[in-house]
Structures are given as structure tokens and as C-alpha cells.
XYZ file of N, CA and C in Angstrom:
258
model
N -5.314 27.376 44.369
C -4.284 27.667 44.937
C -4.185 26.620 46.267
N -3.333 25.836 46.669
C -2.542 25.449 47.869
C -1.541 26.619 48.714
N -0.689 26.414 50.198
C 0.205 26.381 49.966
C 0.238 27.779 50.185
N -0.669 28.689 49.450
C -0.486 30.390 49.505
C -0.720 30.915 51.047
N -0.567 31.467 51.484
C -1.343 31.755 52.606
C -1.387 34.116 52.445
N -1.923 33.963 52.559
C -1.684 35.807 53.401
C -1.729 36.532 54.263
N -0.592 36.801 55.485
C -0.808 37.333 56.393
C -2.435 38.498 57.105
N -2.425 38.245 57.826
C -4.115 38.908 58.288
C -3.320 40.736 58.157
N -2.085 41.122 59.133
C -1.739 42.064 58.841
C -0.331 41.421 58.755
N 0.036 43.230 57.581
C 1.874 42.874 57.868
C 2.697 43.569 58.883
N 3.490 43.116 59.167
C 4.128 43.046 59.861
C 5.006 44.229 59.546
N 5.906 44.951 60.188
C 6.393 46.167 60.555
C 7.499 45.808 60.202
N 8.711 46.825 59.412
C 10.087 46.179 59.406
C 10.382 47.728 59.571
N 11.434 48.057 61.016
C 12.352 48.963 60.993
C 13.669 49.252 60.274
N 14.082 49.862 59.438
C 15.252 50.080 59.378
C 16.378 50.914 60.170
N 17.248 51.129 60.627
C 17.813 51.588 62.123
C 18.622 51.287 61.459
N 19.770 53.637 61.447
C 21.237 53.493 60.951
C 21.344 54.943 61.622
N 22.405 54.976 62.278
C 22.925 55.977 62.958
C 24.485 56.159 62.947
N 24.252 57.611 63.253
C 25.663 58.816 62.872
C 26.312 59.184 64.389
N 26.844 60.743 63.957
C 27.362 61.629 65.734
C 26.076 61.893 66.046
N 25.874 62.174 65.006
C 24.356 63.398 65.698
C 23.357 63.248 65.435
N 22.408 61.932 65.226
C 21.457 61.958 64.576
C 21.627 59.922 64.871
N 20.203 59.725 64.973
C 19.409 58.810 64.478
C 18.851 58.015 63.271
N 19.247 57.779 62.616
C 17.968 57.587 61.102
C 16.658 56.144 60.980
N 15.714 56.907 61.304
C 14.133 55.759 61.070
C 13.754 55.110 59.857
N 13.580 54.621 59.396
C 12.889 54.249 58.056
C 11.924 53.070 58.499
N 10.938 53.236 59.233
C 9.790 52.141 59.058
C 8.567 51.452 58.124
N 8.303 50.557 58.080
C 6.681 50.203 56.843
C 5.851 50.440 56.914
N 5.456 50.991 58.651
C 4.051 51.589 58.523
C 4.646 53.313 59.510
N 3.831 53.860 59.417
C 3.948 55.467 59.855
C 3.727 54.841 61.952
N 5.831 55.717 62.118
C 5.689 55.638 63.976
C 5.148 56.403 64.450
N 4.032 56.664 65.865
C 3.568 57.382 66.349
C 4.051 57.750 67.686
N 5.117 57.088 68.382
C 5.857 58.040 69.481
C 6.738 57.007 69.736
N 7.963 57.728 69.700
C 9.621 56.742 70.283
C 9.599 57.342 71.558
N 11.249 56.698 72.714
C 11.340 57.072 73.721
C 13.219 56.411 73.172
N 14.195 57.284 73.567
C 15.149 56.638 74.615
C 15.158 55.985 75.609
N 15.810 54.809 76.105
C 16.108 55.054 77.484
C 17.323 54.753 77.997
N 18.110 55.369 78.787
C 19.040 54.920 79.407
C 19.666 53.450 79.853
N 20.408 53.199 81.078
C 21.400 52.236 81.542
C 20.184 51.971 82.527
N 19.392 52.855 83.304
C 18.412 52.731 84.347
C 17.350 52.835 84.501
N 16.789 52.824 83.667
C 15.607 53.006 82.554
C 15.043 54.416 82.672
N 15.606 55.384 83.040
C 14.342 56.168 82.537
C 14.949 56.306 81.310
N 13.821 57.316 80.697
C 13.342 58.024 79.693
C 13.851 59.327 79.294
N 15.197 59.358 78.304
C 15.753 60.801 78.412
C 15.250 61.784 77.046
N 15.200 61.106 76.484
C 14.138 61.384 74.912
C 13.068 60.447 75.005
N 11.811 61.919 74.080
C 10.603 61.167 73.626
C 10.179 62.347 72.423
N 9.283 62.059 71.575
C 8.430 61.917 70.550
C 7.384 61.871 69.681
N 6.557 62.700 69.571
C 5.868 61.883 68.380
C 5.183 62.045 67.255
N 5.259 61.394 66.207
C 5.086 61.673 65.207
C 3.708 60.847 64.041
N 3.931 61.166 63.256
C 3.070 60.202 61.720
C 3.079 60.170 61.450
N 4.779 60.051 61.041
C 5.789 59.791 59.455
C 6.185 58.254 59.844
N 7.147 58.164 58.806
C 7.639 56.731 58.736
C 8.829 56.951 58.459
N 9.110 57.475 58.046
C 11.141 57.961 58.409
C 11.008 59.178 59.072
N 11.822 58.782 60.311
C 12.206 59.455 60.699
C 13.674 60.088 61.568
N 14.201 61.100 61.940
C 15.516 61.661 62.531
C 16.118 62.404 63.679
N 16.739 61.853 64.644
C 16.952 62.544 66.416
C 17.649 62.698 66.001
N 17.589 63.974 67.318
C 18.825 64.653 67.289
C 19.746 63.679 68.587
N 20.693 62.636 68.533
C 21.531 62.509 69.357
C 22.310 62.920 69.480
N 23.335 64.270 69.577
C 24.506 64.597 69.729
C 25.076 65.407 70.911
N 24.201 65.828 71.874
C 23.504 65.956 73.379
C 24.155 64.465 74.123
N 23.833 63.654 73.828
C 23.825 62.564 74.092
C 24.798 61.833 74.116
N 25.197 61.460 76.060
C 26.600 61.127 76.116
C 26.961 59.834 76.040
N 27.825 58.894 75.220
C 28.360 57.695 75.006
C 27.806 56.514 76.058
N 27.276 55.173 75.004
C 26.590 54.528 76.172
C 25.380 53.723 75.303
N 25.368 53.107 75.654
C 24.328 52.462 75.275
C 22.903 52.380 75.524
N 21.843 52.349 74.836
C 21.191 53.029 75.610
C 19.505 51.387 74.380
N 18.133 51.973 75.297
C 17.299 51.542 74.078
C 16.396 52.482 73.533
N 15.659 52.082 72.391
C 15.350 53.026 70.838
C 13.645 52.530 71.311
N 12.231 52.487 71.948
C 10.931 52.202 72.174
C 10.806 53.341 70.615
N 10.071 51.989 69.586
C 10.063 52.551 68.722
C 7.660 52.220 68.481
N 6.763 52.664 68.267
C 5.688 52.606 68.430
C 4.997 52.804 67.761
N 4.300 51.555 66.784
C 4.123 52.188 64.904
C 2.041 52.293 65.395
N 1.713 52.526 64.729
C 0.950 53.016 63.806
C -0.752 51.828 64.633
N 0.026 50.647 64.204
C -0.287 49.386 64.987
C -0.992 49.524 66.438
N -0.271 50.210 67.083
C -0.062 50.641 69.032
C 0.927 48.962 69.184
N 1.897 48.936 67.953
C 2.997 47.312 68.159
C 3.962 48.603 68.697
N 4.752 48.098 69.472
C 6.057 48.460 70.681
C 6.921 47.865 70.275
N 8.518 48.226 69.226
C 9.279 47.726 68.826
C 10.783 47.965 70.235
N 11.598 47.206 70.822
C 12.754 47.746 70.792
C 13.908 47.662 70.260
N 14.958 48.558 70.848
C 16.172 48.489 69.843
C 17.414 49.096 70.257
N 18.419 47.839 70.393
C 19.690 48.295 71.659
C 20.033 49.275 70.424
N 20.915 50.482 71.017
C 21.572 50.830 70.164
C 22.757 51.567 71.212
N 23.850 51.621 70.748
C 24.679 52.401 71.691
C 25.330 53.422 70.966
N 26.326 54.037 71.281
C 26.399 55.843 70.514
C 27.755 55.937 71.555
N 29.051 55.698 70.035
C 30.523 55.691 71.060
C 30.980 56.955 69.561
N 31.787 57.894 70.307
C 32.533 58.223 69.362
C 33.591 58.788 69.771
């Protein structure tokens, strides 16, 4: 067969949704570490896990824009902008 390629590594796909109280993350690959940064670049939350599904409590985080950084089991970081409004 021609024209069919198989990637050497599978790409990670991350689904992210959040409510007023939590951020829910679903990842194809296990998540090793996550961090939330404020607009000043300060890490305000951090955690370690080996799960593909994760919930992060954001009930005490003030309204505003943040960066959620997620490190996969392949040691690759992915960043998502999140906005918290209540």
C-alpha cells in the first residue's frame, strides 16, 4: 500500500472544560504535572499525578485570565489559556 503513514508517536489530545468550582481535564496520555500561572507569570497552583482524567479545584482562584500548563507522560508541555468568570 502507498500513501498510508503511521506516526512514530501518538499525539496527545487534551479536552478541557471548567465550571465555577473546578477545571476538568481529559487527556489521551497520562498527565505527569500541571501548573496554573497568573498574568504576572507566578505559579499559583501545581500538582503531580499519573492520571489521564483530572479535576482541579479553582473555587478560591479570583476572576481573571490564567495559563494552565500540562506535562504529559512523554515529557511534553502544553499550554491552555483559561478565563475564570463568576
